[in-house]
């Protein structure tokens, strides 16, 4: 039905996000190559 389709469309439109506490280990698995830019150094 139309109401169900709208609910599904809204759910699919949300960007995935995750919050990890500082200092906690995390693993990331990727299925494609991607390029990381150098992290900018800051003065202490």
XYZ file of N, CA and C in Angstrom:
132
model
N 0.831 -1.192 0.000
C 0.000 0.000 0.000
C 0.871 1.250 0.000
N 0.244 2.367 -0.219
C 0.983 3.616 -0.376
C 1.663 4.067 0.912
N 0.989 3.927 2.044
C 1.580 4.341 3.324
C 2.820 3.508 3.642
N 2.757 2.228 3.398
C 3.904 1.356 3.633
C 5.070 1.712 2.739
N 4.775 2.016 1.484
C 5.830 2.390 0.543
C 6.504 3.685 0.978
N 5.728 4.652 1.465
C 6.318 5.908 1.945
C 7.225 5.659 3.144
N 6.810 4.784 4.055
C 7.634 4.469 5.228
C 8.947 3.822 4.805
N 8.888 2.918 3.852
C 10.102 2.261 3.359
C 10.999 3.273 2.663
N 10.434 4.142 1.848
C 11.225 5.157 1.149
C 11.952 6.065 2.142
N 11.276 6.466 3.228
C 11.917 7.309 4.241
C 13.076 6.574 4.900
N 12.880 5.306 5.220
C 13.930 4.526 5.878
C 15.139 4.343 4.974
N 14.911 4.136 3.692
C 16.014 3.927 2.762
C 16.770 5.212 2.474
N 16.142 6.364 2.711
C 16.780 7.645 2.441
C 17.698 8.118 3.557
N 17.761 7.419 4.682
C 18.579 7.838 5.821
C 20.015 7.355 5.628
N 20.965 8.268 5.779
C 22.371 7.904 5.670
C 22.773 7.066 6.883
N 23.534 6.005 6.669
C 23.978 5.204 7.814
C 24.962 5.990 8.671
N 24.879 5.814 9.971
C 25.812 6.489 10.870
C 26.093 5.598 12.070
N 27.215 5.825 12.676
C 27.593 5.069 13.862
C 28.409 5.997 14.753
N 28.261 5.851 16.050
C 29.025 6.640 17.000
C 29.921 5.702 17.793
N 31.199 6.003 17.813
C 32.171 5.188 18.534
C 32.804 6.061 19.611
N 32.847 5.543 20.822
C 33.420 6.303 21.922
C 34.912 6.511 21.694
N 35.429 7.697 22.050
C 36.855 7.978 21.857
C 37.726 6.938 22.552
N 38.749 6.475 21.841
C 39.680 5.517 22.402
C 39.285 4.067 22.244
N 38.081 3.797 21.802
C 37.629 2.418 21.636
C 38.067 1.900 20.273
N 38.458 0.637 20.213
C 38.884 0.078 18.923
C 37.706 -0.078 17.965
N 38.012 0.024 16.691
C 36.978 -0.150 15.671
C 37.622 -0.812 14.452
N 36.880 -1.667 13.804
C 37.338 -2.293 12.566
C 36.388 -1.890 11.453
N 36.961 -1.614 10.299
C 36.160 -1.227 9.144
C 36.498 -2.171 8.001
N 35.497 -2.797 7.449
C 35.679 -3.662 6.294
C 35.131 -2.943 5.074
N 35.925 -2.880 4.019
C 35.481 -2.225 2.788
C 35.513 -3.226 1.647
N 34.675 -2.991 0.668
C 34.601 -3.901 -0.474
C 35.149 -3.272 -1.750
N 35.583 -2.005 -1.667
C 36.162 -1.328 -2.825
C 37.375 -0.529 -2.375
N 38.288 -0.268 -3.304
C 39.439 0.573 -3.005
C 38.983 2.020 -2.856
N 39.623 2.750 -1.952
C 39.374 4.177 -1.854
C 40.652 4.863 -1.410
N 40.781 6.147 -1.756
C 41.998 6.912 -1.493
C 41.754 7.828 -0.306
N 42.687 7.807 0.641
C 42.614 8.704 1.792
C 43.611 9.836 1.592
N 43.151 11.061 1.788
C 44.047 12.204 1.700
C 44.888 12.267 2.974
N 46.109 12.821 2.885
C 46.932 12.957 4.094
C 46.214 13.813 5.136
N 46.325 13.401 6.383
C 45.701 14.151 7.479
C 46.508 15.417 7.721
N 45.867 16.589 7.773
C 46.632 17.833 7.955
C 47.264 17.882 9.348
N 48.529 18.253 9.378
C 49.217 18.379 10.660
C 48.873 19.730 11.269
N 48.725 19.756 12.589
C 48.434 21.007 13.283
C 49.555 21.295 14.264
N 49.816 22.568 14.473
C 50.865 22.958 15.417
C 50.382 22.706 16.841
N 51.278 22.239 17.731
C 50.870 21.980 19.131
C 50.550 23.224 19.900
